[in-house]
Amino acid sequence: MSKELFSPVIETERLTIRALMAHDAESLLGIFSDPEVMRYWNTAPWTSIEDALDFIAQSSGAMQRQEAIILGMYLKSTGELAGKCMLFSYDSASRRAEIGFGLSRVCWGKGYINEAGEALIQYGFNVLGLRRIEAEIDPDNQSSAKALKKLGFSREGLLRQRWEVNGTVSDSAMYGRLVSDHPAQHGQHPESCA
C-alpha cells in the first residue's frame, strides 16, 4: 500500500482534513490543554508546546510507517484548526482500525465530528479497504456516544475498569461499524481526496 494513502487531504463541505504541521502546535496545545476537551480521554491535558510538537512528530511517524492516519480538521471559512481526527490501531490483515476525534470546545455542537467522521470512515472503507472500524469511549461521554450513533456505530460491549488516569478509574464502552452495516453508503467517496 502506498504511503500517500496514509497522508490524504480530504475535502468536505466545511472542512479540509489534512496532516498536522509543526506550525499547528500552538493551536493544538490550545485545544488539548483544555480540561473540558480532555475530560474523557485516557491521558491528562497537555501542559506545554512540547506536548503538541511531540504529538505532531509521533503522528507523522505513524503515518509514514502506515500504522495510522492522524489529521487536523481545518475550517474552510477561516483556516482555523478545529481539532483532529484519526484512524489508528490499524491492522491490515484483519482490515480494521479504531477511529478517534478531538475537537476544540468553541466548535462543539456544530456537526463537525459527523462531517469529518463520515468522510474519514468512507476513506477507511473505500480507499484503505477496511472491513471494520471501532471506537472506544468513556460510557459517561454522552456527546461521543450520540456522535457515534449518528455515524452508524453500534454499541458492542463494556470493558470494566479499563483505564486509570490521575487516580481515576473508568470503564470503556466499545462501538463498531462494519462496511456491510450501511451498504447504500459503501462506494461513496468524500467530496474529493487529493
CSV table of C-alpha atoms in Angstrom, one decimal, residues 51-144:
chain,number,residue,atom,x,y,z
A,51,ASP,CA,3.3,18.0,24.1
A,52,ALA,CA,1.9,19.4,20.8
A,53,LEU,CA,5.2,19.1,18.9
A,54,ASP,CA,5.7,15.6,20.2
A,55,PHE,CA,2.2,14.6,19.1
A,56,ILE,CA,2.8,16.1,15.6
A,57,ALA,CA,6.1,14.2,15.3
A,58,GLN,CA,4.6,10.9,16.5
A,59,SER,CA,1.6,11.3,14.2
A,60,SER,CA,3.9,11.9,11.2
A,61,GLY,CA,6.0,8.9,12.1
A,62,ALA,CA,2.9,6.7,12.5
A,63,MET,CA,1.6,7.8,9.0
A,64,GLN,CA,5.0,7.2,7.4
A,65,ARG,CA,5.0,3.7,8.9
A,66,GLN,CA,1.4,3.1,7.7
A,67,GLU,CA,0.2,2.5,11.2
A,68,ALA,CA,-2.3,5.3,11.5
A,69,ILE,CA,-3.9,8.3,9.8
A,70,ILE,CA,-3.9,11.3,12.1
A,71,LEU,CA,-5.2,14.5,10.5
A,72,GLY,CA,-6.1,18.0,11.5
A,73,MET,CA,-9.6,19.4,10.8
A,74,TYR,CA,-9.4,22.9,9.4
A,75,LEU,CA,-12.4,25.2,8.9
A,76,LYS,CA,-12.6,26.3,5.3
A,77,SER,CA,-14.1,29.6,6.3
A,78,THR,CA,-11.2,30.7,8.4
A,79,GLY,CA,-8.4,28.2,8.0
A,80,GLU,CA,-8.5,27.7,11.8
A,81,LEU,CA,-7.7,24.3,13.3
A,82,ALA,CA,-10.9,22.9,14.8
A,83,GLY,CA,-9.4,19.6,16.1
A,84,LYS,CA,-8.0,16.3,15.0
A,85,CYS,CA,-9.5,13.0,13.7
A,86,MET,CA,-7.7,9.7,13.3
A,87,LEU,CA,-7.8,6.1,12.2
A,88,PHE,CA,-5.3,4.3,14.4
A,89,SER,CA,-4.6,0.8,15.7
A,90,TYR,CA,-4.6,-0.1,12.0
A,91,ASP,CA,-4.5,-3.9,11.4
A,92,SER,CA,-4.1,-4.6,7.7
A,93,ALA,CA,-4.5,-8.4,8.0
A,94,SER,CA,-7.9,-8.0,9.8
A,95,ARG,CA,-8.8,-4.9,7.8
A,96,ARG,CA,-9.8,-2.9,10.8
A,97,ALA,CA,-8.9,0.3,12.6
A,98,GLU,CA,-10.0,2.5,15.5
A,99,ILE,CA,-11.5,5.9,15.0
A,100,GLY,CA,-11.0,8.9,17.3
A,101,PHE,CA,-11.7,12.6,17.4
A,102,GLY,CA,-10.7,15.7,19.5
A,103,LEU,CA,-12.5,19.0,18.9
A,104,SER,CA,-12.0,22.5,20.2
A,105,ARG,CA,-14.7,23.5,22.7
A,106,VAL,CA,-15.7,26.5,20.5
A,107,CYS,CA,-16.5,24.0,17.7
A,108,TRP,CA,-18.7,21.7,19.8
A,109,GLY,CA,-22.3,21.2,18.6
A,110,LYS,CA,-21.8,22.3,15.0
A,111,GLY,CA,-21.7,18.9,13.3
A,112,TYR,CA,-18.0,18.8,12.5
A,113,ILE,CA,-17.5,15.4,14.1
A,114,ASN,CA,-20.3,13.9,11.9
A,115,GLU,CA,-18.9,15.7,8.8
A,116,ALA,CA,-15.3,14.7,9.3
A,117,GLY,CA,-16.1,11.3,10.8
A,118,GLU,CA,-18.2,10.1,7.8
A,119,ALA,CA,-15.6,11.4,5.4
A,120,LEU,CA,-12.8,9.5,7.3
A,121,ILE,CA,-15.0,6.4,7.6
A,122,GLN,CA,-15.6,6.3,3.9
A,123,TYR,CA,-11.9,6.8,3.2
A,124,GLY,CA,-11.2,3.9,5.5
A,125,PHE,CA,-13.7,1.6,3.8
A,126,ASN,CA,-13.3,2.7,0.2
A,127,VAL,CA,-9.6,3.6,0.0
A,128,LEU,CA,-7.9,1.5,2.7
A,129,GLY,CA,-10.3,-1.4,2.3
A,130,LEU,CA,-11.2,-1.6,5.9
A,131,ARG,CA,-14.0,-4.1,6.9
A,132,ARG,CA,-14.5,-2.8,10.5
A,133,ILE,CA,-13.9,0.5,12.3
A,134,GLU,CA,-14.0,0.5,16.1
A,135,ALA,CA,-14.4,3.2,18.7
A,136,GLU,CA,-13.8,3.2,22.5
A,137,ILE,CA,-15.2,5.9,24.7
A,138,ASP,CA,-15.9,6.6,28.4
A,139,PRO,CA,-19.5,5.4,28.9
A,140,ASP,CA,-20.2,8.7,30.7
A,141,ASN,CA,-19.3,10.6,27.5
A,142,GLN,CA,-22.9,11.1,26.1
A,143,SER,CA,-21.8,13.5,23.4
A,144,SER,CA,-19.4,11.0,21.9
